[in-house]
PDB file of N, CA and C in Angstrom:
ATOM      1  N   MET A 330      66.447 118.900 106.326  1.00 56.00           N
ATOM      2  CA  MET A 330      66.370 118.006 105.202  1.00 56.00           C
ATOM      3  C   MET A 330      67.787 117.653 104.749  1.00 56.00           C
ATOM      4  N   LYS A 331      68.056 116.384 104.549  1.00 62.00           N
ATOM      5  CA  LYS A 331      69.366 115.906 104.119  1.00 62.00           C
ATOM      6  C   LYS A 331      69.408 115.765 102.607  1.00 62.00           C
ATOM      7  N   ALA A 332      70.500 116.208 102.031  1.00 60.00           N
ATOM      8  CA  ALA A 332      70.682 116.031 100.586  1.00 60.00           C
ATOM      9  C   ALA A 332      71.156 114.603 100.340  1.00 60.00           C
ATOM     10  N   ARG A 333      70.702 114.023  99.282  1.00 62.00           N
ATOM     11  CA  ARG A 333      71.109 112.658  98.949  1.00 62.00           C
ATOM     12  C   ARG A 333      71.900 112.675  97.649  1.00 62.00           C
ATOM     13  N   LEU A 334      72.955 111.901  97.664  1.00 56.00           N
ATOM     14  CA  LEU A 334      73.762 111.751  96.463  1.00 56.00           C
ATOM     15  C   LEU A 334      73.201 110.625  95.613  1.00 56.00           C
ATOM     16  N   PRO A 335      73.361 110.732  94.311  1.00 59.00           N
ATOM     17  CA  PRO A 335      72.905 109.641  93.438  1.00 59.00           C
ATOM     18  C   PRO A 335      73.631 108.344  93.780  1.00 59.00           C
ATOM     19  N   GLN A 336      73.026 107.228  93.418  1.00 58.00           N
ATOM     20  CA  GLN A 336      73.592 105.907  93.678  1.00 58.00           C
ATOM     21  C   GLN A 336      75.027 105.828  93.135  1.00 58.00           C
ATOM     22  N   GLY A 337      75.942 105.316  93.924  1.00 56.00           N
ATOM     23  CA  GLY A 337      77.322 105.148  93.490  1.00 56.00           C
ATOM     24  C   GLY A 337      78.209 106.338  93.812  1.00 56.00           C
ATOM     25  N   TYR A 338      77.652 107.422  94.322  1.00 57.00           N
ATOM     26  CA  TYR A 338      78.444 108.598  94.649  1.00 57.00           C
ATOM     27  C   TYR A 338      78.632 108.756  96.143  1.00 57.00           C
ATOM     28  N   GLY A 339      78.156 107.841  96.885  1.00 55.00           N
ATOM     29  CA  GLY A 339      78.256 107.944  98.328  1.00 55.00           C
ATOM     30  C   GLY A 339      79.669 107.692  98.800  1.00 55.00           C
ATOM     31  N   GLY A 340      79.962 108.107  99.972  1.00 57.00           N
ATOM     32  CA  GLY A 340      81.269 107.886 100.566  1.00 57.00           C
ATOM     33  C   GLY A 340      81.217 106.713 101.510  1.00 57.00           C
ATOM     34  N   GLY A 341      80.537 105.675 101.122  1.00 68.00           N
ATOM     35  CA  GLY A 341      80.349 104.516 101.973  1.00 68.00           C
ATOM     36  C   GLY A 341      81.656 103.842 102.343  1.00 68.00           C
ATOM     37  N   ALA A 342      81.598 103.027 103.389  1.00 72.00           N
ATOM     38  CA  ALA A 342      82.790 102.341 103.882  1.00 72.00           C
ATOM     39  C   ALA A 342      83.395 101.426 102.830  1.00 72.00           C
ATOM     40  N   ALA A 343      82.569 100.767 102.043  1.00 75.00           N
ATOM     41  CA  ALA A 343      83.084  99.843 101.015  1.00 75.00           C
ATOM     42  C   ALA A 343      83.903 100.591  99.980  1.00 75.00           C
ATOM     43  N   SER A 344      83.426 101.752  99.526  1.00 83.00           N
ATOM     44  CA  SER A 344      84.188 102.484  98.512  1.00 83.00           C
ATOM     45  C   SER A 344      85.462 103.074  99.107  1.00 83.00           C
ATOM     46  N   ARG A 345      85.413 103.477 100.373  1.00 83.00           N
ATOM     47  CA  ARG A 345      86.635 103.980 101.024  1.00 83.00           C
ATOM     48  C   ARG A 345      87.651 102.869 101.167  1.00 83.00           C
ATOM     49  N   ASN A 346      87.214 101.700 101.589  1.00 86.00           N
ATOM     50  CA  ASN A 346      88.121 100.565 101.741  1.00 86.00           C
ATOM     51  C   ASN A 346      88.731 100.178 100.401  1.00 86.00           C
ATOM     52  N   ASP A 347      87.927 100.209  99.357  1.00 86.00           N
ATOM     53  CA  ASP A 347      88.418  99.898  98.018  1.00 86.00           C
ATOM     54  C   ASP A 347      89.476 100.918  97.593  1.00 86.00           C
ATOM     55  N   MET A 348      89.208 102.191  97.859  1.00 85.00           N
ATOM     56  CA  MET A 348      90.155 103.236  97.504  1.00 85.00           C
ATOM     57  C   MET A 348      91.460 103.073  98.287  1.00 85.00           C
ATOM     58  N   ILE A 349      91.361 102.727  99.550  1.00 88.00           N
ATOM     59  CA  ILE A 349      92.554 102.518 100.379  1.00 88.00           C
ATOM     60  C   ILE A 349      93.357 101.338  99.853  1.00 88.00           C
ATOM     61  N   ARG A 350      92.681 100.250  99.485  1.00 89.00           N
ATOM     62  CA  ARG A 350      93.385  99.080  98.929  1.00 89.00           C
ATOM     63  C   ARG A 350      94.107  99.446  97.632  1.00 89.00           C
ATOM     64  N   LYS A 351      93.431 100.203  96.770  1.00 86.00           N
ATOM     65  CA  LYS A 351      94.055 100.617  95.509  1.00 86.00           C
ATOM     66  C   LYS A 351      95.270 101.498  95.768  1.00 86.00           C
ATOM     67  N   ALA A 352      95.158 102.412  96.716  1.00 85.00           N
ATOM     68  CA  ALA A 352      96.281 103.299  97.047  1.00 85.00           C
ATOM     69  C   ALA A 352      97.453 102.503  97.621  1.00 85.00           C
ATOM     70  N   GLN A 353      97.169 101.512  98.468  1.00 89.00           N
ATOM     71  CA  GLN A 353      98.223 100.672  99.031  1.00 89.00           C
ATOM     72  C   GLN A 353      98.908  99.855  97.944  1.00 89.00           C
ATOM     73  N   LYS A 354      98.119  99.329  97.019  1.00 89.00           N
ATOM     74  CA  LYS A 354      98.689  98.551  95.914  1.00 89.00           C
ATOM     75  C   LYS A 354      99.587  99.434  95.055  1.00 89.00           C
ATOM     76  N   MET A 355      99.114 100.655  94.767  1.00 88.00           N
ATOM     77  CA  MET A 355      99.902 101.580  93.967  1.00 88.00           C
ATOM     78  C   MET A 355     101.204 101.919  94.688  1.00 88.00           C
ATOM     79  N   GLN A 356     101.137 102.135  95.992  1.00 88.00           N
ATOM     80  CA  GLN A 356     102.333 102.446  96.763  1.00 88.00           C
ATOM     81  C   GLN A 356     103.321 101.282  96.710  1.00 88.00           C
ATOM     82  N   GLU A 357     102.830 100.056  96.828  1.00 91.00           N
ATOM     83  CA  GLU A 357     103.694  98.881  96.747  1.00 91.00           C
ATOM     84  C   GLU A 357     104.371  98.793  95.377  1.00 91.00           C
ATOM     85  N   GLU A 358     103.606  99.050  94.312  1.00 90.00           N
ATOM     86  CA  GLU A 358     104.167  99.013  92.959  1.00 90.00           C
ATOM     87  C   GLU A 358     105.221 100.100  92.778  1.00 90.00           C
ATOM     88  N   LEU A 359     104.953 101.295  93.301  1.00 89.00           N
ATOM     89  CA  LEU A 359     105.911 102.392  93.197  1.00 89.00           C
ATOM     90  C   LEU A 359     107.199 102.053  93.933  1.00 89.00           C
ATOM     91  N   MET A 360     107.082 101.498  95.124  1.00 91.00           N
ATOM     92  CA  MET A 360     108.268 101.145  95.904  1.00 91.00           C
ATOM     93  C   MET A 360     109.070 100.050  95.211  1.00 91.00           C
ATOM     94  N   LYS A 361     108.382  99.064  94.649  1.00 93.00           N
ATOM     95  CA  LYS A 361     109.066  97.980  93.939  1.00 93.00           C
ATOM     96  C   LYS A 361     109.827  98.536  92.736  1.00 93.00           C
ATOM     97  N   LYS A 362     109.183  99.439  91.978  1.00 92.00           N
ATOM     98  CA  LYS A 362     109.831 100.026  90.809  1.00 92.00           C
ATOM     99  C   LYS A 362     111.033 100.871  91.227  1.00 92.00           C
ATOM    100  N   GLN A 363     110.911 101.607  92.335  1.00 92.00           N
ATOM    101  CA  GLN A 363     112.029 102.406  92.814  1.00 92.00           C
ATOM    102  C   GLN A 363     113.211 101.516  93.183  1.00 92.00           C
ATOM    103  N   GLU A 364     112.934 100.360  93.789  1.00 93.00           N
ATOM    104  CA  GLU A 364     113.997  99.412  94.122  1.00 93.00           C
ATOM    105  C   GLU A 364     114.664  98.887  92.847  1.00 93.00           C
ATOM    106  N   GLU A 365     113.860  98.583  91.824  1.00 94.00           N
ATOM    107  CA  GLU A 365     114.408  98.103  90.553  1.00 94.00           C
ATOM    108  C   GLU A 365     115.311  99.160  89.924  1.00 94.00           C
ATOM    109  N   ILE A 366     114.854 100.401  89.907  1.00 95.00           N
ATOM    110  CA  ILE A 366     115.644 101.485  89.317  1.00 95.00           C
ATOM    111  C   ILE A 366     116.915 101.699  90.126  1.00 95.00           C
ATOM    112  N   SER A 367     116.835 101.603  91.438  1.00 94.00           N
ATOM    113  CA  SER A 367     118.011 101.785  92.292  1.00 94.00           C
ATOM    114  C   SER A 367     119.107 100.768  91.961  1.00 94.00           C
ATOM    115  N   ALA A 368     118.722  99.581  91.548  1.00 95.00           N
ATOM    116  CA  ALA A 368     119.684  98.528  91.226  1.00 95.00           C
ATOM    117  C   ALA A 368     120.301  98.698  89.835  1.00 95.00           C
ATOM    118  N   MET A 369     119.754  99.602  89.042  1.00 96.00           N
ATOM    119  CA  MET A 369     120.238  99.796  87.671  1.00 96.00           C
ATOM    120  C   MET A 369     121.452 100.723  87.636  1.00 96.00           C
ATOM    121  N   GLU A 370     122.174 100.675  86.507  1.00 97.00           N
ATOM    122  CA  GLU A 370     123.268 101.608  86.256  1.00 97.00           C
ATOM    123  C   GLU A 370     123.018 102.317  84.937  1.00 97.00           C
ATOM    124  N   PHE A 371     123.403 103.581  84.874  1.00 97.00           N
ATOM    125  CA  PHE A 371     123.188 104.433  83.713  1.00 97.00           C
ATOM    126  C   PHE A 371     124.527 104.991  83.267  1.00 97.00           C
ATOM    127  N   ASN A 372     124.787 104.904  81.966  1.00 97.00           N
ATOM    128  CA  ASN A 372     126.026 105.443  81.402  1.00 97.00           C
ATOM    129  C   ASN A 372     125.723 106.712  80.630  1.00 97.00           C
ATOM    130  N   ALA A 373     126.654 107.652  80.702  1.00 97.00           N
ATOM    131  CA  ALA A 373     126.523 108.896  79.954  1.00 97.00           C
ATOM    132  C   ALA A 373     127.916 109.353  79.541  1.00 97.00           C
ATOM    133  N   THR A 374     127.974 110.076  78.429  1.00 97.00           N
ATOM    134  CA  THR A 374     129.257 110.565  77.937  1.00 97.00           C
ATOM    135  C   THR A 374     129.175 112.059  77.652  1.00 97.00           C
ATOM    136  N   ALA A 375     130.343 112.652  77.524  1.00 97.00           N
ATOM    137  CA  ALA A 375     130.449 114.053  77.125  1.00 97.00           C
ATOM    138  C   ALA A 375     131.697 114.198  76.264  1.00 97.00           C
ATOM    139  N   GLY A 376     131.707 115.234  75.454  1.00 95.00           N
ATOM    140  CA  GLY A 376     132.867 115.475  74.593  1.00 95.00           C
ATOM    141  C   GLY A 376     133.069 114.387  73.568  1.00 95.00           C
ATOM    142  N   GLY A 377     131.968 113.889  73.015  1.00 95.00           N
ATOM    143  CA  GLY A 377     132.072 112.847  71.995  1.00 95.00           C
ATOM    144  C   GLY A 377     132.654 111.554  72.529  1.00 95.00           C
ATOM    145  N   GLY A 378     132.435 111.277  73.811  1.00 96.00           N
ATOM    146  CA  GLY A 378     132.942 110.048  74.415  1.00 96.00           C
ATOM    147  C   GLY A 378     134.256 110.235  75.144  1.00 96.00           C
ATOM    148  N   ALA A 379     134.761 111.462  75.207  1.00 96.00           N
ATOM    149  CA  ALA A 379     136.027 111.725  75.896  1.00 96.00           C
ATOM    150  C   ALA A 379     135.918 111.436  77.389  1.00 96.00           C
ATOM    151  N   VAL A 380     134.728 111.659  77.938  1.00 97.00           N
ATOM    152  CA  VAL A 380     134.478 111.355  79.343  1.00 97.00           C
ATOM    153  C   VAL A 380     133.230 110.490  79.410  1.00 97.00           C
ATOM    154  N   GLU A 381     133.345 109.372  80.112  1.00 98.00           N
ATOM    155  CA  GLU A 381     132.204 108.475  80.290  1.00 98.00           C
ATOM    156  C   GLU A 381     132.016 108.232  81.786  1.00 98.00           C
ATOM    157  N   VAL A 382     130.772 108.336  82.235  1.00 98.00           N
ATOM    158  CA  VAL A 382     130.489 108.093  83.647  1.00 98.00           C
ATOM    159  C   VAL A 382     129.419 107.024  83.774  1.00 98.00           C
ATOM    160  N   THR A 383     129.420 106.373  84.925  1.00 98.00           N
ATOM    161  CA  THR A 383     128.377 105.428  85.282  1.00 98.00           C
ATOM    162  C   THR A 383     127.763 105.914  86.588  1.00 98.00           C
ATOM    163  N   VAL A 384     126.428 106.017  86.585  1.00 97.00           N
ATOM    164  CA  VAL A 384     125.676 106.498  87.737  1.00 97.00           C
ATOM    165  C   VAL A 384     124.678 105.414  88.117  1.00 97.00           C
ATOM    166  N   SER A 385     124.518 105.190  89.412  1.00 96.00           N
ATOM    167  CA  SER A 385     123.532 104.194  89.862  1.00 96.00           C
ATOM    168  C   SER A 385     122.143 104.810  89.862  1.00 96.00           C
ATOM    169  N   GLY A 386     121.136 103.953  89.935  1.00 95.00           N
ATOM    170  CA  GLY A 386     119.767 104.419  90.038  1.00 95.00           C
ATOM    171  C   GLY A 386     119.507 105.176  91.323  1.00 95.00           C
ATOM    172  N   ASP A 387     120.409 105.050  92.284  1.00 94.00           N
ATOM    173  CA  ASP A 387     120.343 105.822  93.528  1.00 94.00           C
ATOM    174  C   ASP A 387     121.005 107.187  93.378  1.00 94.00           C
ATOM    175  N   LYS A 388     121.373 107.514  92.137  1.00 95.00           N
ATOM    176  CA  LYS A 388     122.016 108.795  91.807  1.00 95.00           C
ATOM    177  C   LYS A 388     123.387 108.933  92.472  1.00 95.00           C
ATOM    178  N   GLU A 389     124.112 107.828  92.467  1.00 96.00           N
ATOM    179  CA  GLU A 389     125.454 107.808  93.028  1.00 96.00           C
ATOM    180  C   GLU A 389     126.441 107.583  91.893  1.00 96.00           C
ATOM    181  N   LEU A 390     127.474 108.406  91.829  1.00 96.00           N
ATOM    182  CA  LEU A 390     128.499 108.267  90.798  1.00 96.00           C
ATOM    183  C   LEU A 390     129.305 107.008  91.086  1.00 96.00           C
ATOM    184  N   LYS A 391     129.340 106.082  90.125  1.00 97.00           N
ATOM    185  CA  LYS A 391     130.022 104.808  90.311  1.00 97.00           C
ATOM    186  C   LYS A 391     131.422 104.796  89.684  1.00 97.00           C
ATOM    187  N   SER A 392     131.539 105.394  88.490  1.00 97.00           N
ATOM    188  CA  SER A 392     132.847 105.389  87.839  1.00 97.00           C
ATOM    189  C   SER A 392     132.958 106.529  86.829  1.00 97.00           C
ATOM    190  N   ILE A 393     134.204 106.885  86.558  1.00 97.00           N
ATOM    191  CA  ILE A 393     134.517 107.888  85.535  1.00 97.00           C
ATOM    192  C   ILE A 393     135.656 107.328  84.693  1.00 97.00           C
ATOM    193  N   LYS A 394     135.490 107.379  83.383  1.00 97.00           N
ATOM    194  CA  LYS A 394     136.560 106.999  82.455  1.00 97.00           C
ATOM    195  C   LYS A 394     136.886 108.233  81.620  1.00 97.00           C
ATOM    196  N   ILE A 395     138.172 108.550  81.543  1.00 97.00           N
ATOM    197  CA  ILE A 395     138.618 109.728  80.806  1.00 97.00           C
ATOM    198  C   ILE A 395     139.609 109.297  79.736  1.00 97.00           C
ATOM    199  N   ASP A 396     139.334 109.713  78.514  1.00 96.00           N
ATOM    200  CA  ASP A 396     140.250 109.455  77.406  1.00 96.00           C
ATOM    201  C   ASP A 396     141.540 110.239  77.686  1.00 96.00           C
ATOM    202  N   PRO A 397     142.686 109.555  77.739  1.00 95.00           N
ATOM    203  CA  PRO A 397     143.950 110.242  78.048  1.00 95.00           C
ATOM    204  C   PRO A 397     144.256 111.431  77.125  1.00 95.00           C
ATOM    205  N   GLU A 398     143.711 111.406  75.916  1.00 93.00           N
ATOM    206  CA  GLU A 398     143.984 112.495  74.978  1.00 93.00           C
ATOM    207  C   GLU A 398     143.380 113.829  75.415  1.00 93.00           C
ATOM    208  N   VAL A 399     142.362 113.792  76.277  1.00 92.00           N
ATOM    209  CA  VAL A 399     141.752 115.055  76.714  1.00 92.00           C
ATOM    210  C   VAL A 399     142.377 115.586  77.996  1.00 92.00           C
ATOM    211  N   ILE A 400     143.348 114.866  78.541  1.00 93.00           N
ATOM    212  CA  ILE A 400     144.025 115.337  79.752  1.00 93.00           C
ATOM    213  C   ILE A 400     145.140 116.294  79.331  1.00 93.00           C
ATOM    214  N   ASN A 401     144.862 117.563  79.526  1.00 92.00           N
ATOM    215  CA  ASN A 401     145.804 118.618  79.174  1.00 92.00           C
ATOM    216  C   ASN A 401     146.016 119.484  80.412  1.00 92.00           C
ATOM    217  N   PRO A 402     147.211 119.414  81.004  1.00 91.00           N
ATOM    218  CA  PRO A 402     147.460 120.189  82.226  1.00 91.00           C
ATOM    219  C   PRO A 402     147.238 121.701  82.042  1.00 91.00           C
ATOM    220  N   ASP A 403     147.344 122.164  80.808  1.00 94.00           N
ATOM    221  CA  ASP A 403     147.148 123.589  80.552  1.00 94.00           C
ATOM    222  C   ASP A 403     145.676 123.960  80.387  1.00 94.00           C
ATOM    223  N   ASP A 404     144.792 122.963  80.317  1.00 93.00           N
ATOM    224  CA  ASP A 404     143.369 123.240  80.146  1.00 93.00           C
ATOM    225  C   ASP A 404     142.527 122.310  81.028  1.00 93.00           C
ATOM    226  N   ALA A 405     142.805 122.346  82.306  1.00 93.00           N
ATOM    227  CA  ALA A 405     142.079 121.512  83.263  1.00 93.00           C
ATOM    228  C   ALA A 405     140.602 121.882  83.291  1.00 93.00           C
ATOM    229  N   GLU A 406     140.287 123.140  83.039  1.00 95.00           N
ATOM    230  CA  GLU A 406     138.895 123.605  83.086  1.00 95.00           C
ATOM    231  C   GLU A 406     138.024 122.882  82.063  1.00 95.00           C
ATOM    232  N   MET A 407     138.571 122.606  80.882  1.00 94.00           N
ATOM    233  CA  MET A 407     137.794 121.895  79.869  1.00 94.00           C
ATOM    234  C   MET A 407     137.447 120.479  80.361  1.00 94.00           C
ATOM    235  N   LEU A 408     138.399 119.798  80.955  1.00 95.00           N
ATOM    236  CA  LEU A 408     138.162 118.448  81.471  1.00 95.00           C
ATOM    237  C   LEU A 408     137.138 118.484  82.605  1.00 95.00           C
ATOM    238  N   GLU A 409     137.252 119.473  83.468  1.00 95.00           N
ATOM    239  CA  GLU A 409     136.282 119.624  84.552  1.00 95.00           C
ATOM    240  C   GLU A 409     134.874 119.807  83.989  1.00 95.00           C
ATOM    241  N   ASP A 410     134.747 120.633  82.960  1.00 96.00           N
ATOM    242  CA  ASP A 410     133.442 120.867  82.341  1.00 96.00           C
ATOM    243  C   ASP A 410     132.876 119.590  81.724  1.00 96.00           C
ATOM    244  N   LEU A 411     133.729 118.802  81.091  1.00 96.00           N
ATOM    245  CA  LEU A 411     133.279 117.537  80.493  1.00 96.00           C
ATOM    246  C   LEU A 411     132.785 116.566  81.568  1.00 96.00           C
ATOM    247  N   ILE A 412     133.489 116.512  82.682  1.00 97.00           N
ATOM    248  CA  ILE A 412     133.080 115.620  83.775  1.00 97.00           C
ATOM    249  C   ILE A 412     131.724 116.050  84.328  1.00 97.00           C
ATOM    250  N   VAL A 413     131.578 117.345  84.562  1.00 97.00           N
ATOM    251  CA  VAL A 413     130.297 117.854  85.079  1.00 97.00           C
ATOM    252  C   VAL A 413     129.171 117.549  84.095  1.00 97.00           C
ATOM    253  N   ALA A 414     129.410 117.772  82.812  1.00 97.00           N
ATOM    254  CA  ALA A 414     128.379 117.525  81.799  1.00 97.00           C
ATOM    255  C   ALA A 414     127.987 116.053  81.761  1.00 97.00           C
ATOM    256  N   ALA A 415     128.963 115.157  81.827  1.00 97.00           N
ATOM    257  CA  ALA A 415     128.674 113.724  81.778  1.00 97.00           C
ATOM    258  C   ALA A 415     127.902 113.272  83.025  1.00 97.00           C
ATOM    259  N   VAL A 416     128.317 113.746  84.191  1.00 97.00           N
ATOM    260  CA  VAL A 416     127.629 113.370  85.431  1.00 97.00           C
ATOM    261  C   VAL A 416     126.187 113.887  85.405  1.00 97.00           C
ATOM    262  N   ASN A 417     126.004 115.127  84.996  1.00 97.00           N
ATOM    263  CA  ASN A 417     124.650 115.686  84.935  1.00 97.00           C
ATOM    264  C   ASN A 417     123.771 114.920  83.954  1.00 97.00           C
ATOM    265  N   GLU A 418     124.329 114.506  82.838  1.00 97.00           N
ATOM    266  CA  GLU A 418     123.558 113.724  81.862  1.00 97.00           C
ATOM    267  C   GLU A 418     123.171 112.369  82.458  1.00 97.00           C
ATOM    268  N   GLY A 419     124.080 111.735  83.165  1.00 97.00           N
ATOM    269  CA  GLY A 419     123.766 110.465  83.818  1.00 97.00           C
ATOM    270  C   GLY A 419     122.647 110.615  84.844  1.00 97.00           C
ATOM    271  N   LEU A 420     122.709 111.669  85.627  1.00 97.00           N
ATOM    272  CA  LEU A 420     121.662 111.921  86.622  1.00 97.00           C
ATOM    273  C   LEU A 420     120.328 112.228  85.957  1.00 97.00           C
ATOM    274  N   ARG A 421     120.351 112.935  84.831  1.00 97.00           N
ATOM    275  CA  ARG A 421     119.118 113.211  84.079  1.00 97.00           C
ATOM    276  C   ARG A 421     118.486 111.920  83.581  1.00 97.00           C
ATOM    277  N   LYS A 422     119.320 110.991  83.132  1.00 97.00           N
ATOM    278  CA  LYS A 422     118.794 109.706  82.663  1.00 97.00           C
ATOM    279  C   LYS A 422     118.078 108.966  83.782  1.00 97.00           C
ATOM    280  N   VAL A 423     118.670 108.963  84.969  1.00 96.00           N
ATOM    281  CA  VAL A 423     118.032 108.314  86.119  1.00 96.00           C
ATOM    282  C   VAL A 423     116.697 108.988  86.406  1.00 96.00           C
ATOM    283  N   GLU A 424     116.696 110.305  86.459  1.00 95.00           N
ATOM    284  CA  GLU A 424     115.484 111.060  86.781  1.00 95.00           C
ATOM    285  C   GLU A 424     114.396 110.848  85.731  1.00 95.00           C
ATOM    286  N   ASP A 425     114.785 110.870  84.457  1.00 96.00           N
ATOM    287  CA  ASP A 425     113.804 110.678  83.379  1.00 96.00           C
ATOM    288  C   ASP A 425     113.148 109.304  83.461  1.00 96.00           C
ATOM    289  N   LEU A 426     113.955 108.261  83.638  1.00 95.00           N
ATOM    290  CA  LEU A 426     113.393 106.911  83.726  1.00 95.00           C
ATOM    291  C   LEU A 426     112.508 106.781  84.962  1.00 95.00           C
ATOM    292  N   THR A 427     112.965 107.320  86.079  1.00 92.00           N
ATOM    293  CA  THR A 427     112.180 107.260  87.306  1.00 92.00           C
ATOM    294  C   THR A 427     110.824 107.930  87.102  1.00 92.00           C
ATOM    295  N   ASN A 428     110.820 109.121  86.531  1.00 91.00           N
ATOM    296  CA  ASN A 428     109.563 109.843  86.301  1.00 91.00           C
ATOM    297  C   ASN A 428     108.638 109.083  85.352  1.00 91.00           C
ATOM    298  N   GLN A 429     109.196 108.517  84.286  1.00 92.00           N
ATOM    299  CA  GLN A 429     108.386 107.762  83.326  1.00 92.00           C
ATOM    300  C   GLN A 429     107.740 106.547  83.991  1.00 92.00           C
ATOM    301  N   GLU A 430     108.522 105.813  84.749  1.00 90.00           N
ATOM    302  CA  GLU A 430     108.012 104.593  85.378  1.00 90.00           C
ATOM    303  C   GLU A 430     106.986 104.912  86.459  1.00 90.00           C
ATOM    304  N   MET A 431     107.222 105.953  87.221  1.00 86.00           N
ATOM    305  CA  MET A 431     106.276 106.317  88.281  1.00 86.00           C
ATOM    306  C   MET A 431     104.958 106.816  87.677  1.00 86.00           C
ATOM    307  N   GLU A 432     105.059 107.524  86.554  1.00 88.00           N
ATOM    308  CA  GLU A 432     103.843 108.015  85.903  1.00 88.00           C
ATOM    309  C   GLU A 432     103.018 106.858  85.347  1.00 88.00           C
ATOM    310  N   LYS A 433     103.702 105.825  84.825  1.00 88.00           N
ATOM    311  CA  LYS A 433     102.984 104.647  84.331  1.00 88.00           C
ATOM    312  C   LYS A 433     102.167 104.003  85.445  1.00 88.00           C
ATOM    313  N   ILE A 434     102.762 103.925  86.618  1.00 84.00           N
ATOM    314  CA  ILE A 434     102.097 103.257  87.736  1.00 84.00           C
ATOM    315  C   ILE A 434     100.995 104.124  88.316  1.00 84.00           C
ATOM    316  N   SER A 435     101.290 105.407  88.494  1.00 79.00           N
ATOM    317  CA  SER A 435     100.328 106.286  89.170  1.00 79.00           C
ATOM    318  C   SER A 435      99.305 106.888  88.221  1.00 79.00           C
ATOM    319  N   GLY A 436      99.481 106.680  86.931  1.00 79.00           N
ATOM    320  CA  GLY A 436      98.543 107.238  85.964  1.00 79.00           C
ATOM    321  C   GLY A 436      98.599 108.753  85.924  1.00 79.00           C
ATOM    322  N   GLY A 437      99.757 109.321  86.277  1.00 66.00           N
ATOM    323  CA  GLY A 437      99.910 110.774  86.240  1.00 66.00           C
ATOM    324  C   GLY A 437      99.526 111.459  87.526  1.00 66.00           C
ATOM    325  N   LEU A 438      99.047 110.686  88.512  1.00 65.00           N
ATOM    326  CA  LEU A 438      98.692 111.272  89.797  1.00 65.00           C
ATOM    327  C   LEU A 438      99.950 111.713  90.512  1.00 65.00           C
ATOM    328  N   SER A 439      99.935 112.862  91.107  1.00 62.00           N
ATOM    329  CA  SER A 439     101.052 113.318  91.911  1.00 62.00           C
ATOM    330  C   SER A 439     100.735 113.012  93.366  1.00 62.00           C
ATOM    331  N   ILE A 440     101.468 112.065  93.930  1.00 57.00           N
ATOM    332  CA  ILE A 440     101.208 111.651  95.297  1.00 57.00           C
ATOM    333  C   ILE A 440     102.422 112.045  96.143  1.00 57.00           C
ATOM    334  N   PRO A 441     102.293 113.089  96.952  1.00 60.00           N
ATOM    335  CA  PRO A 441     103.425 113.552  97.762  1.00 60.00           C
ATOM    336  C   PRO A 441     103.988 112.439  98.624  1.00 60.00           C
ATOM    337  N   GLY A 442     105.314 112.369  98.669  1.00 57.00           N
ATOM    338  CA  GLY A 442     105.977 111.392  99.498  1.00 57.00           C
ATOM    339  C   GLY A 442     106.193 110.045  98.851  1.00 57.00           C
ATOM    340  N   LEU A 443     105.601 109.802  97.692  1.00 51.00           N
ATOM    341  CA  LEU A 443     105.762 108.500  97.042  1.00 51.00           C
ATOM    342  C   LEU A 443     106.761 108.561  95.912  1.00 51.00           C
ATOM    343  N   LEU A 444     106.998 109.723  95.348  1.00 48.00           N
ATOM    344  CA  LEU A 444     107.893 109.812  94.198  1.00 48.00           C
ATOM    345  C   LEU A 444     109.205 110.406  94.588  1.00 48.00           C
TER     346      LEU A 444
END
């Protein structure tokens, strides 16, 4: 004896094709959004603006601006820390925006390989 599913719960070809089309559309939207984010630039600062960096949406460091007043040969470690903090903040901004935009498109679904 075969069990029958209620109407609309079947795994028919039409519902599978519809699901595949929706998944393909979502993938296209995700890829388009990733391209848009990749073209963007994100600015971040550290030390009250003493160090400013620009990071691309591809997570590539584009530029660093350093206030000459914070360049102290006797305290290079402080400047190094400010640069690291600014770069990390810029990368966090890229990651946060990417996650927000991908979640909007996917509705919170975690799809391996797409994000």
